[in-house]
Coordinates of C-alpha atoms in Angstrom, one line a residue:
Chain A
X26 CA 114.5 142.8 76.9
X27 CA 113.9 141.4 79.7
X28 CA 116.0 138.3 81.2
X29 CA 113.5 135.7 83.2
X30 CA 116.4 134.8 85.3
X31 CA 114.9 131.2 86.0
X32 CA 117.2 130.1 90.1
X33 CA 118.2 126.3 89.5
X34 CA 116.6 122.9 90.4
X35 CA 118.2 122.8 93.3
X36 CA 117.1 126.2 94.6
X37 CA 113.2 126.1 94.3
X38 CA 113.2 122.9 95.9
X39 CA 114.4 123.1 98.8
X40 CA 114.5 125.1 101.9
X41 CA 116.5 126.5 104.6
X42 CA 117.0 123.9 107.4
X43 CA 114.9 125.4 109.8
X44 CA 117.5 123.2 111.7
X45 CA 120.2 121.1 111.2
X46 CA 118.3 117.9 108.7
X47 CA 114.8 119.0 109.3
X48 CA 114.0 120.7 106.6
X49 CA 110.3 122.3 105.5
X50 CA 109.1 119.2 103.8
X51 CA 109.9 117.4 107.2
X52 CA 107.9 120.1 108.5
X53 CA 104.9 120.0 106.0
X54 CA 105.6 115.8 106.0
X55 CA 104.6 116.5 110.3
X56 CA 102.6 118.1 109.6
X57 CA 100.0 116.2 107.6
X58 CA 100.4 112.9 109.4
X59 CA 99.6 114.8 112.2
X60 CA 96.6 116.9 111.2
X61 CA 95.4 113.5 109.8
X62 CA 95.6 112.1 112.9
X63 CA 93.7 115.1 115.1
X64 CA 90.9 114.3 112.2
X65 CA 90.3 111.3 112.6
X66 CA 90.8 110.5 116.6
X67 CA 88.2 113.6 117.0
X68 CA 85.8 112.1 114.9
X69 CA 85.8 108.9 116.7
X70 CA 85.2 109.7 120.2
X71 CA 82.1 111.4 119.0
X72 CA 78.6 109.1 119.5
X73 CA 78.2 106.8 116.6
X74 CA 74.7 106.9 117.8
X75 CA 74.3 110.3 116.8
X76 CA 73.9 112.1 113.6
X77 CA 77.2 113.2 112.5
X78 CA 78.4 116.5 112.7
X79 CA 81.5 118.7 112.0
X80 CA 84.5 116.5 112.0
X81 CA 82.6 113.1 111.8
X82 CA 81.3 113.9 108.6
X83 CA 84.4 114.5 107.0
X84 CA 86.2 111.9 108.3
X85 CA 83.0 108.9 106.9
X86 CA 83.2 111.1 103.9
X87 CA 87.0 109.5 103.6
X88 CA 85.8 105.9 104.8
X89 CA 82.9 105.8 102.3
X90 CA 84.5 106.8 99.5
X91 CA 87.2 104.2 100.3
X92 CA 85.9 101.3 100.8
X93 CA 82.8 102.1 97.8
X94 CA 85.0 103.8 95.1
X95 CA 88.3 101.8 96.2
X96 CA 88.0 98.5 97.5
X97 CA 85.2 97.1 97.1
X98 CA 85.8 98.1 93.1
X99 CA 89.5 96.7 92.9
X100 CA 89.9 93.8 96.0
X101 CA 85.9 92.9 96.6
X102 CA 84.3 92.2 99.8
X103 CA 86.3 90.0 101.2
X104 CA 89.5 93.1 101.8
X105 CA 87.1 95.9 103.2
X106 CA 89.9 95.1 106.4
X107 CA 92.3 97.2 104.3
X108 CA 90.2 100.1 104.4
X109 CA 92.3 101.7 107.8
X110 CA 95.7 100.7 105.6
X111 CA 94.4 102.4 102.6
X112 CA 92.5 105.4 104.1
X113 CA 95.8 106.5 105.6
X114 CA 97.6 105.8 102.5
X115 CA 94.9 108.7 100.9
X116 CA 95.0 110.8 103.0
X117 CA 98.5 111.0 104.5
X118 CA 99.3 111.5 100.4
X119 CA 96.8 114.2 99.6
X120 CA 97.7 116.4 103.4
X121 CA 101.2 115.7 101.4
X122 CA 100.1 117.2 98.1
X123 CA 97.4 120.0 98.9
X124 CA 100.5 123.0 100.9
X125 CA 101.4 123.0 97.5
X126 CA 99.5 125.7 96.6
X127 CA 98.6 126.8 100.1
X128 CA 100.3 130.2 100.8
X129 CA 103.2 130.7 102.2
X130 CA 103.9 126.5 102.8
X131 CA 103.9 126.8 98.5
X132 CA 105.4 123.6 98.5
X133 CA 103.9 119.7 98.1
X134 CA 106.1 117.0 100.6
X135 CA 105.6 115.0 97.8
X136 CA 108.0 117.2 96.1
X137 CA 110.5 115.9 97.1
X138 CA 111.5 112.3 96.5
X139 CA 111.4 110.9 99.5
X140 CA 108.1 110.3 100.7
X141 CA 106.9 108.6 97.4
X142 CA 109.9 106.5 97.3
X143 CA 109.8 105.2 101.0
X144 CA 105.3 104.7 100.4
X145 CA 105.9 103.0 97.6
X146 CA 109.0 100.5 99.2
X147 CA 105.9 100.4 101.9
X148 CA 103.4 99.2 99.4
X149 CA 106.3 97.0 98.1
X150 CA 105.9 95.2 101.2
X151 CA 102.6 94.9 102.0
X152 CA 101.2 93.4 98.9
X153 CA 104.4 91.0 98.3
X154 CA 103.6 89.8 102.0
X155 CA 99.6 89.2 101.3
X156 CA 100.8 86.9 97.9
X157 CA 102.7 85.3 100.0
X158 CA 100.6 85.2 103.6
X159 CA 97.3 83.3 100.7
X160 CA 98.8 81.4 98.5
X161 CA 102.3 80.4 99.7
X162 CA 104.4 79.5 97.2
X163 CA 102.6 79.2 95.0
X164 CA 102.4 82.9 94.7
X165 CA 106.1 83.2 93.7
X166 CA 105.9 80.1 91.2
X167 CA 102.8 81.6 89.4
X168 CA 105.0 85.2 89.2
X169 CA 107.7 83.5 86.9
X170 CA 105.8 80.1 85.5
X171 CA 102.4 81.3 84.9
X172 CA 99.3 78.6 84.9
X173 CA 96.9 80.5 82.4
X174 CA 99.2 81.1 79.3
X175 CA 100.5 78.6 76.6
X176 CA 104.3 76.6 77.8
X177 CA 105.6 78.5 75.0
X178 CA 105.0 81.8 75.8
X179 CA 105.3 81.1 80.0
X180 CA 109.4 82.3 80.2
X181 CA 107.9 85.3 78.4
X182 CA 105.2 86.8 80.6
X183 CA 107.4 85.0 82.9
X184 CA 110.2 87.5 82.9
X185 CA 107.9 89.8 82.0
X186 CA 105.4 89.5 85.5
X187 CA 108.5 89.1 87.2
X188 CA 109.9 92.2 85.9
X189 CA 107.3 94.4 87.0
X190 CA 106.2 92.6 90.2
X191 CA 109.9 93.2 91.9
X192 CA 111.0 96.3 90.5
X193 CA 108.4 98.2 87.9
X194 CA 105.4 98.9 90.3
X195 CA 107.8 100.3 93.4
X196 CA 109.1 102.0 90.8
X197 CA 106.6 103.8 89.3
X198 CA 104.5 103.9 91.7
X199 CA 107.3 106.9 93.3
X200 CA 108.1 108.3 90.2
X201 CA 104.3 109.2 89.2
X202 CA 103.6 110.6 92.2
X203 CA 106.4 112.9 92.8
X204 CA 106.9 113.7 89.1
X205 CA 103.5 114.3 88.8
X206 CA 103.7 116.8 91.6
X207 CA 107.7 117.8 91.1
X208 CA 105.8 119.5 87.7
X209 CA 102.9 120.8 88.7
X210 CA 105.0 123.2 90.9
X211 CA 108.2 124.0 89.1
X212 CA 104.5 124.9 86.7
X213 CA 103.6 127.9 89.4
X214 CA 106.8 128.4 90.1
X215 CA 107.4 129.1 86.1
X216 CA 104.5 132.1 85.8
X217 CA 104.8 133.4 88.9
X218 CA 108.5 134.3 88.0
X219 CA 107.1 135.1 85.3
X220 CA 104.4 137.6 86.4
X221 CA 106.8 138.7 88.6
X222 CA 109.5 139.7 86.3
X223 CA 106.8 141.3 83.8
X224 CA 105.3 143.6 86.4
X225 CA 109.3 145.1 87.5
X226 CA 110.6 145.1 83.7
X227 CA 112.9 147.4 83.0
X228 CA 111.8 148.8 79.3
X229 CA 111.2 151.7 77.6
X230 CA 108.0 149.5 76.1
X231 CA 105.4 150.6 78.7
X232 CA 103.1 148.3 77.3
X233 CA 104.5 145.0 78.4
X234 CA 104.2 145.6 82.2
X235 CA 100.9 145.3 82.2
X236 CA 100.7 142.9 80.6
X237 CA 102.0 140.6 82.9
X238 CA 98.6 140.4 84.3
X239 CA 98.5 137.1 81.6
X240 CA 100.7 134.9 83.1
X241 CA 99.2 136.1 86.6
X242 CA 95.8 134.5 85.7
X243 CA 97.8 131.4 84.4
X244 CA 99.0 130.8 87.8
X245 CA 95.1 131.4 89.2
X246 CA 94.0 129.1 86.8
X247 CA 96.7 126.5 87.1
X248 CA 96.2 127.0 91.3
X249 CA 93.0 125.8 90.6
X250 CA 94.0 122.3 88.4
X251 CA 96.3 121.7 91.2
X252 CA 94.3 121.1 93.2
X253 CA 92.6 118.9 91.4
X254 CA 96.2 117.0 90.3
X255 CA 96.0 116.9 93.9
X256 CA 93.7 115.0 94.9
X257 CA 93.0 113.0 91.9
X258 CA 97.4 111.6 92.6
X259 CA 96.2 110.6 96.3
X260 CA 93.6 108.4 95.0
X261 CA 95.8 107.2 91.9
X262 CA 98.6 105.9 94.4
X263 CA 95.7 104.5 96.9
X264 CA 93.2 102.6 93.9
X265 CA 96.7 101.6 92.7
X266 CA 98.6 99.6 96.1
X267 CA 94.4 98.2 96.3
X268 CA 94.9 96.9 92.8
X269 CA 98.4 95.5 93.2
X270 CA 97.1 93.8 97.1
X271 CA 93.7 92.3 94.9
X272 CA 95.9 91.3 92.4
X273 CA 98.9 90.0 95.2
X274 CA 95.5 87.8 96.5
X275 CA 93.8 86.6 93.6
X276 CA 96.4 85.5 91.6
X277 CA 94.4 84.4 88.9
X278 CA 92.4 87.2 87.4
Chain B
X10 CA 147.1 131.2 77.0
X11 CA 144.4 133.6 76.1
X12 CA 143.2 132.0 72.8
X13 CA 143.1 128.6 75.0
X14 CA 140.7 130.3 77.4
X15 CA 138.6 131.0 74.9
X16 CA 138.4 127.7 72.8
X17 CA 137.5 126.2 76.7
X18 CA 134.7 128.5 77.3
X19 CA 133.1 128.2 73.8
X20 CA 133.1 124.4 74.0
X21 CA 131.2 125.2 77.7
X22 CA 128.6 127.0 76.2
X23 CA 128.3 124.6 73.2
X24 CA 127.2 121.4 76.4
X25 CA 125.0 123.3 77.7
X26 CA 123.5 124.8 75.0
X27 CA 123.1 121.0 73.7
X28 CA 122.2 120.0 76.9
X29 CA 119.1 121.8 77.2
X30 CA 118.1 121.5 73.4
X31 CA 118.5 117.4 74.6
X32 CA 116.4 118.5 77.1
X33 CA 113.9 119.8 75.5
X34 CA 113.6 116.8 72.9
X35 CA 113.5 114.0 75.7
X36 CA 110.8 116.3 77.0
X37 CA 108.8 117.2 74.0
X38 CA 108.8 113.3 72.2
X39 CA 107.9 111.2 75.3
X40 CA 104.9 113.5 76.1
X41 CA 103.4 112.7 72.1
X42 CA 103.1 108.7 72.6
X43 CA 101.3 109.0 75.9
X44 CA 99.1 111.8 75.0
X45 CA 97.9 109.7 72.4
X46 CA 98.0 107.1 74.5
X47 CA 95.4 108.9 77.8
X48 CA 92.9 110.8 74.2
X49 CA 92.2 106.9 73.2
X50 CA 91.6 105.4 76.7
X51 CA 90.1 108.2 77.5
X52 CA 87.7 108.3 74.3
X53 CA 87.1 105.0 74.3
X54 CA 86.1 105.5 78.3
X55 CA 83.4 107.9 78.3
X56 CA 81.8 105.9 74.8
X57 CA 81.4 103.2 77.4
X58 CA 79.7 105.2 79.7
X59 CA 77.6 107.6 77.4
X60 CA 76.2 103.3 76.2
X61 CA 76.4 101.9 79.4
X62 CA 75.3 104.1 82.8
X63 CA 74.8 101.5 84.9
X64 CA 78.8 101.3 84.8
X65 CA 80.2 104.5 84.9
X66 CA 81.3 103.8 88.1
X67 CA 83.5 100.5 87.3
X68 CA 84.5 102.1 83.9
X69 CA 86.2 105.0 85.7
X70 CA 87.9 103.0 88.5
X71 CA 89.5 101.2 85.4
X72 CA 90.2 104.1 82.7
X73 CA 92.5 106.1 86.1
X74 CA 93.8 102.7 86.1
X75 CA 94.4 103.2 81.8
X76 CA 95.9 107.2 82.8
X77 CA 98.0 106.3 85.7
X78 CA 99.9 103.2 83.5
X79 CA 99.8 105.5 79.9
X80 CA 101.1 108.7 81.8
X81 CA 103.9 107.0 83.3
X82 CA 105.9 106.9 80.7
X83 CA 105.8 111.3 80.2
X84 CA 106.6 111.8 83.3
X85 CA 110.0 109.4 83.1
X86 CA 109.7 111.7 80.1
X87 CA 109.9 115.0 82.5
X88 CA 112.2 113.5 85.3
X89 CA 114.5 112.3 82.6
X90 CA 113.6 116.4 81.6
X91 CA 115.1 117.7 84.8
X92 CA 118.2 115.4 84.2
X93 CA 119.7 116.5 81.6
X94 CA 118.6 119.9 82.2
X95 CA 120.4 119.9 85.8

């Protein structure tokens, strides 16, 4: 029998500290921020009058994607001022997800709770601030005593709305990103370990060792799948932020 | 003394086995509902897109939102699975 030694979870998602309290996840987070800034600073320096080339093409595609697919669909034309914020979120989350499939790095920075939780707290402050600024106190009363439902239902709906607005939204936003990336990372780890254990198995059944190619193919397939998941999770995080801002902006919808 | 140590060891093994079984059931059960739910969401979205291709962009956005909300339940199950599995 071949035994598969699965390391404890803390070993899979923890890395040796490069310096005290600065490990690989922090390094990836800093790199993601730096690379994102570099791309857009370089793109912003180019002459806007000539046809875009190279890095400016990339930046313009990102801006157009955020404007057409996210802002116009959820907040509306008057929300276009939110494009920079949403673009920053999208690029940062995507660049934090991407190292999960890059060899050597092999760790999505969002698979630790710290980054998704902090981003969710920022989003929570943002949409509540937008609601208070646009609608004043009626934003809060609209949550706990919604005018659009019958009077008898108002306490119940108000309670649900209050819980959803104050607690569940940031929680689910953070947990969704974190759990998706962690699940992807654990899948990759499992199949990599399985392939490794089967290739080097100490058994008399010789057929077992070449069969290690099967988990290896699965590993390649899952790596391609993770590219898609990283992009999709960044998109979902951004579009939910936009939806929350839009809901705080126009509470009547 | 020897017997007591063996009994304690067995009790701890049983505890770990129960935790593993519980973790497996937690994730398996948490995946049922969202699986059905995401299937319904995506199926209806494809139906809508096929009937009205000009509304595909809006339908896609709403579909991703629906998937995200439905999927959250499965992911909470996954987190519980990891917490129990530790």
